Every structure is written in C-alpha cells, then in structure tokens.
Short mmCIF file of C-alpha atoms in Angstrom, two decimals:
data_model
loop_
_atom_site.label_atom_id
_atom_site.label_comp_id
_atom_site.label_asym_id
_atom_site.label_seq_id
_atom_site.Cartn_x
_atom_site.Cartn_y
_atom_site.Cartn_z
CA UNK A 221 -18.85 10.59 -36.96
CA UNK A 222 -17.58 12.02 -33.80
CA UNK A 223 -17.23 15.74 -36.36
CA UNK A 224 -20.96 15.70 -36.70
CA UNK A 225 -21.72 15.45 -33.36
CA UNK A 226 -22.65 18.65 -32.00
CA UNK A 227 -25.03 19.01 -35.47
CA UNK A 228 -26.71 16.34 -35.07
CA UNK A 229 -27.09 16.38 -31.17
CA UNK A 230 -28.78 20.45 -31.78
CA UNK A 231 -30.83 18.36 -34.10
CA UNK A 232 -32.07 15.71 -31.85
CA UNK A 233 -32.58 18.67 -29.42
CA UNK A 234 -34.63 20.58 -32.03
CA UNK A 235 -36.39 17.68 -32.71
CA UNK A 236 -36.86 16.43 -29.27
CA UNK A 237 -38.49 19.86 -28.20
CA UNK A 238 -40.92 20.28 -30.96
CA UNK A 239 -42.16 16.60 -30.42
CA UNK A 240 -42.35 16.42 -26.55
CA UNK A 241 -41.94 19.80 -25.41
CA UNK A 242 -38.81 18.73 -23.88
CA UNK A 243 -35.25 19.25 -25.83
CA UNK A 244 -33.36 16.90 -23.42
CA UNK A 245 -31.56 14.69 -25.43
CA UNK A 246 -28.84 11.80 -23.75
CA UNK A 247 -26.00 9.84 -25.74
CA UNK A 248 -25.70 6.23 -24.91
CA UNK A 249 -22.27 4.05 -25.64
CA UNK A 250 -22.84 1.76 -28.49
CA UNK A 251 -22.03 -1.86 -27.88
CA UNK A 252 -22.03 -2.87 -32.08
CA UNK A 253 -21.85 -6.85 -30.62
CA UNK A 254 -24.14 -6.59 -27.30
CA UNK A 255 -25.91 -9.64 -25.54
CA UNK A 256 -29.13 -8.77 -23.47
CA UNK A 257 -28.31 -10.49 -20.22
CA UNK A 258 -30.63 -9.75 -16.83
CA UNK A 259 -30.10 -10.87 -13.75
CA UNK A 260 -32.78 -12.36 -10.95
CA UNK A 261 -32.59 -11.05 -7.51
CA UNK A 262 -34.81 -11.20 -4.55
CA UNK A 263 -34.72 -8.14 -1.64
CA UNK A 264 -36.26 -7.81 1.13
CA UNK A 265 -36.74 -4.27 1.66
CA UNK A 266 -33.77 -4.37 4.23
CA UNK A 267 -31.29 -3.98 1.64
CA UNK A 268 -30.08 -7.67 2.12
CA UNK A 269 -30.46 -9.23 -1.74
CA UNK A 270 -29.63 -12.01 -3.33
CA UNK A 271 -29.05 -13.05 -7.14
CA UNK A 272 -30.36 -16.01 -8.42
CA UNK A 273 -27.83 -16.00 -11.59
CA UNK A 274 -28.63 -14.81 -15.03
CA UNK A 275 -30.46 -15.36 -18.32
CA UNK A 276 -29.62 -14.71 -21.69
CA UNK A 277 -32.59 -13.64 -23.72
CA UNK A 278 -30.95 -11.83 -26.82
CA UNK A 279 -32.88 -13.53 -29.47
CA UNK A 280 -36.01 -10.89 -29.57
CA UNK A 281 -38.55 -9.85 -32.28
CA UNK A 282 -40.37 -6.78 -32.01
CA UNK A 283 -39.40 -6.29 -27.94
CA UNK A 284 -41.08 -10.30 -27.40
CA UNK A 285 -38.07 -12.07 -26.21
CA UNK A 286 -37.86 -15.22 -28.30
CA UNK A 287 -35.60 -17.68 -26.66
CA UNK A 288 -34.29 -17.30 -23.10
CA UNK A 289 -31.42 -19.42 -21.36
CA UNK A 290 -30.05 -19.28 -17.96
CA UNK A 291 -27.45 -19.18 -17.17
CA UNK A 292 -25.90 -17.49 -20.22
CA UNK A 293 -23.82 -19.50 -21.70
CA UNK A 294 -21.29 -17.17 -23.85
CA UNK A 295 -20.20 -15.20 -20.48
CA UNK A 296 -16.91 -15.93 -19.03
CA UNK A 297 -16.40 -15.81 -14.80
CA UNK A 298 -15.07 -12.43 -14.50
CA UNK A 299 -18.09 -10.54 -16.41
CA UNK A 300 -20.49 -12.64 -14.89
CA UNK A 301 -19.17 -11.48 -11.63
CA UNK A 302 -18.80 -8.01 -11.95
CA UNK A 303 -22.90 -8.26 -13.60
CA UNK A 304 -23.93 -9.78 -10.92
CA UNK A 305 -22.52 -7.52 -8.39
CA UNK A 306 -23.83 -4.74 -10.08
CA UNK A 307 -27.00 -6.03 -9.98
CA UNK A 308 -27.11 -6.39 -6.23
CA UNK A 309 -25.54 -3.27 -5.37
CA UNK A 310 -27.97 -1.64 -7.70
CA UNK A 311 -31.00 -3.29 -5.58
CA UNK A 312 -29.40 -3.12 -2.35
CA UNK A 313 -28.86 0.50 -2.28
CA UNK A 314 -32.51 1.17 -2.72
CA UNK A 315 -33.50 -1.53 -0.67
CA UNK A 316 -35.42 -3.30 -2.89
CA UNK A 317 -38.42 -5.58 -1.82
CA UNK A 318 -39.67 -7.88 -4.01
CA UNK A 319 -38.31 -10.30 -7.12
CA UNK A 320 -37.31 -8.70 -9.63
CA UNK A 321 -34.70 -8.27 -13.17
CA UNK A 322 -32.08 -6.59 -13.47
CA UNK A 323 -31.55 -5.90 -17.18
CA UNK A 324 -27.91 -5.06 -18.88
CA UNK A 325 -26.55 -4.71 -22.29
CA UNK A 326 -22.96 -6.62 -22.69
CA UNK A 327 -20.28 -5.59 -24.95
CA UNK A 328 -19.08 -9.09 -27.04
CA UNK A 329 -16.15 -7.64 -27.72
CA UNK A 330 -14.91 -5.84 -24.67
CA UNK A 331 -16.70 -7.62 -21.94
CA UNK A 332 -18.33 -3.93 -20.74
CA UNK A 333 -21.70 -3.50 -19.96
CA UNK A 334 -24.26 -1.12 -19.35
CA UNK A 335 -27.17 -1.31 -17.04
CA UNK A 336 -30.87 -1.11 -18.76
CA UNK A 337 -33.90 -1.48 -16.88
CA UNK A 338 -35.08 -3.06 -13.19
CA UNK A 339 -38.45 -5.22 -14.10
CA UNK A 340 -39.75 -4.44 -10.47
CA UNK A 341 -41.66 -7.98 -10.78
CA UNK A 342 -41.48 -11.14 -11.43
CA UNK A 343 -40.97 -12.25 -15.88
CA UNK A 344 -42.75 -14.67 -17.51
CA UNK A 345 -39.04 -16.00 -18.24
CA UNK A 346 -38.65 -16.67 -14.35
CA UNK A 347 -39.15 -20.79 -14.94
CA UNK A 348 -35.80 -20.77 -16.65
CA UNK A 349 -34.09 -19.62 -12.99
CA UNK A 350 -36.15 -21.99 -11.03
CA UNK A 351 -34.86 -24.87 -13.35
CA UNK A 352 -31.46 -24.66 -12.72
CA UNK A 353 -31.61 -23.00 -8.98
CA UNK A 354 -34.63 -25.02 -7.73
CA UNK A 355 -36.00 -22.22 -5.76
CA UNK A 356 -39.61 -21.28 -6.17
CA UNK A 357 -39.58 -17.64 -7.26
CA UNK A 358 -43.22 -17.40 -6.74
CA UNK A 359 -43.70 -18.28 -3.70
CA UNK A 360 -40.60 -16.60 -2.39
CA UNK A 361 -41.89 -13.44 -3.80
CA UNK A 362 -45.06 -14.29 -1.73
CA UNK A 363 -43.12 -14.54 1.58
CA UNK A 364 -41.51 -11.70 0.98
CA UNK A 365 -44.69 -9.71 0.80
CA UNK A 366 -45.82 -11.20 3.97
CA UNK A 367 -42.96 -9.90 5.67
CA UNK A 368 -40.27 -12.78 5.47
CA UNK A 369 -36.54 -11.66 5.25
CA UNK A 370 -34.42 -12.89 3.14
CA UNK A 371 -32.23 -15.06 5.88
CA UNK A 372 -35.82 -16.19 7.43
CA UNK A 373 -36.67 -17.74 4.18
CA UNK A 374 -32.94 -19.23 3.63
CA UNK A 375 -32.56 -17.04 0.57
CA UNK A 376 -29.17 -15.23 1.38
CA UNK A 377 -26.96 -15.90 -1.56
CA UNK A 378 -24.50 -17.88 0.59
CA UNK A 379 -27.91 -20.61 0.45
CA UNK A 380 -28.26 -19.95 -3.39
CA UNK A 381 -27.23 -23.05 -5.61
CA UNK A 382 -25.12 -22.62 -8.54
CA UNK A 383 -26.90 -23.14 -11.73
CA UNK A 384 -27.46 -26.74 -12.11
CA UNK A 385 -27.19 -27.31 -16.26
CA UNK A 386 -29.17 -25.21 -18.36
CA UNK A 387 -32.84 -24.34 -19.27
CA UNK A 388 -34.16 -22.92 -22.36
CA UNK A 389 -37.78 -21.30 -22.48
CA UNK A 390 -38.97 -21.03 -26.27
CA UNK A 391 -41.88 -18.29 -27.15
CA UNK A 392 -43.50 -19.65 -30.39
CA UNK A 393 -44.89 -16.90 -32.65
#
C-alpha cells in the first residue's frame, strides 16, 4: 500500500536500529513472477571477461537450489542479452579474476531484472555449463590463477560455443 509507506518504512527503521544498531533500511522492486537466473563468467583480472551462458535454478527449498538448467529455457533473445551484458559489464568494471556467478532476479511478466549477488567462485551447479559449452570450468579457473589471460587460454567470448542442448543437475533431498 504505497499510503502506508512512510509508516511502515519508520517501522522497519525502528526496528532495524534496535536489532542491529543500525536503522538503515533499503526498498527493493518486487518482481510477484521472478525466475532466479545467474550467469557464468570467467575474468582475468584485466577486465577482459567472458560469459559462458546462463542457468536457471528457480526451483529452491530452504536457499538449496533444487533443480538447475542451463541454459534457461523460458528466456527469450532480447532478455537473455541484455542479462548477459550486464553480467559482464558488472565483472569487467572491477576487473574480475577468477570464475564466478552472476546472480539476477527476472521479472516473468515484464522481462526486467535486477542484479543479486556475484558468487566470487566456482558453484557446485557449474557441470550444467560445462555440458552444454564443453569448456572445463575447473581447470580454466586453474589457469587463470596461474596467470593465463583470457585470450591465452582461448576463452574470449568470440571462442565461447553456444549452448549445445540442455543439462539438468537434480539435488535429491
């Protein structure tokens, strides 16, 4: 209720500072339909990064992530795009070195999406990306360490393979 606001933000402030000792509250856009979707990049510290496409993992319990499919299969060109270029720009501006997610929320609905988390490592999810790129995420992430660039390793995205099919990783509870 967009009337109640400013109530119930002084509350969450109120709230916030006799729990933590900090009042600083933040409102985040509601996506009522939203798909978690995070993208797998590789940098090199030089700010030259690549994606390696996406996964879907939206089926969670209790924060485990339950099924997880690259790439997602509900997301049309033009999102994907825009995602995925978001993604990169994100790690290329801080010149990220190392393997790691990008995480986003996206909108069903409206096709908008809003940026999560970075997982500054590799996921136990990463199989489903090797699958359907072929590229050994492990061992890139390796080189990478040792001092390989991204173009030495013939990881620039212009060398990354479209998604070949799909792959699904289960977690059984």
């Amino acid at each position: 209720d967009p009337d109640a606001l400013a109530v119930t933000m002084e509350r969450c402030r109120s709230d916030a500072l006799q729990a933590f000792g900090n009042g600083d509250v933040y409102v985040a856009r509601l996506f009522p339909r939203a798909r978690h979707v995070e993208v797998q990049i590789l940098g090199d510290g030089t700010g030259a990064v690549s994606h390696l496409w996406e996964r879907e993992c939206s089926l969670q319990r209790e924060r485990q992530k339950i099924l997880e499919i690259a790439p997602a299969p509900f997301l049309d060109e033009g999102i994907r795009e825009r995602l995925l270029s978001a993604a990169t720009t994100l790690a290329s501006a801080g010149r990220y070195l190392n393997a790691g997610t990008f995480e986003f929320l996206v909108d069903c609905d409206s096709g908008a999406f809003a940026f999560i988390e970075a997982n500054v490592r590799l996921q136990v999810e990463h199989p489903v990306t090797e699958e359907v790129t072929g590229i050994d995420l492990v061992k890139a992430q390796l080189e990478i360490a040792a001092g390989a660039t991204l173009a030495e390793l013939g990881l620039t995205q212009r060398n990354i393979p479209d998604p070949r099919g799909f792959a699904i990783q289960s977690r059984v509870n």
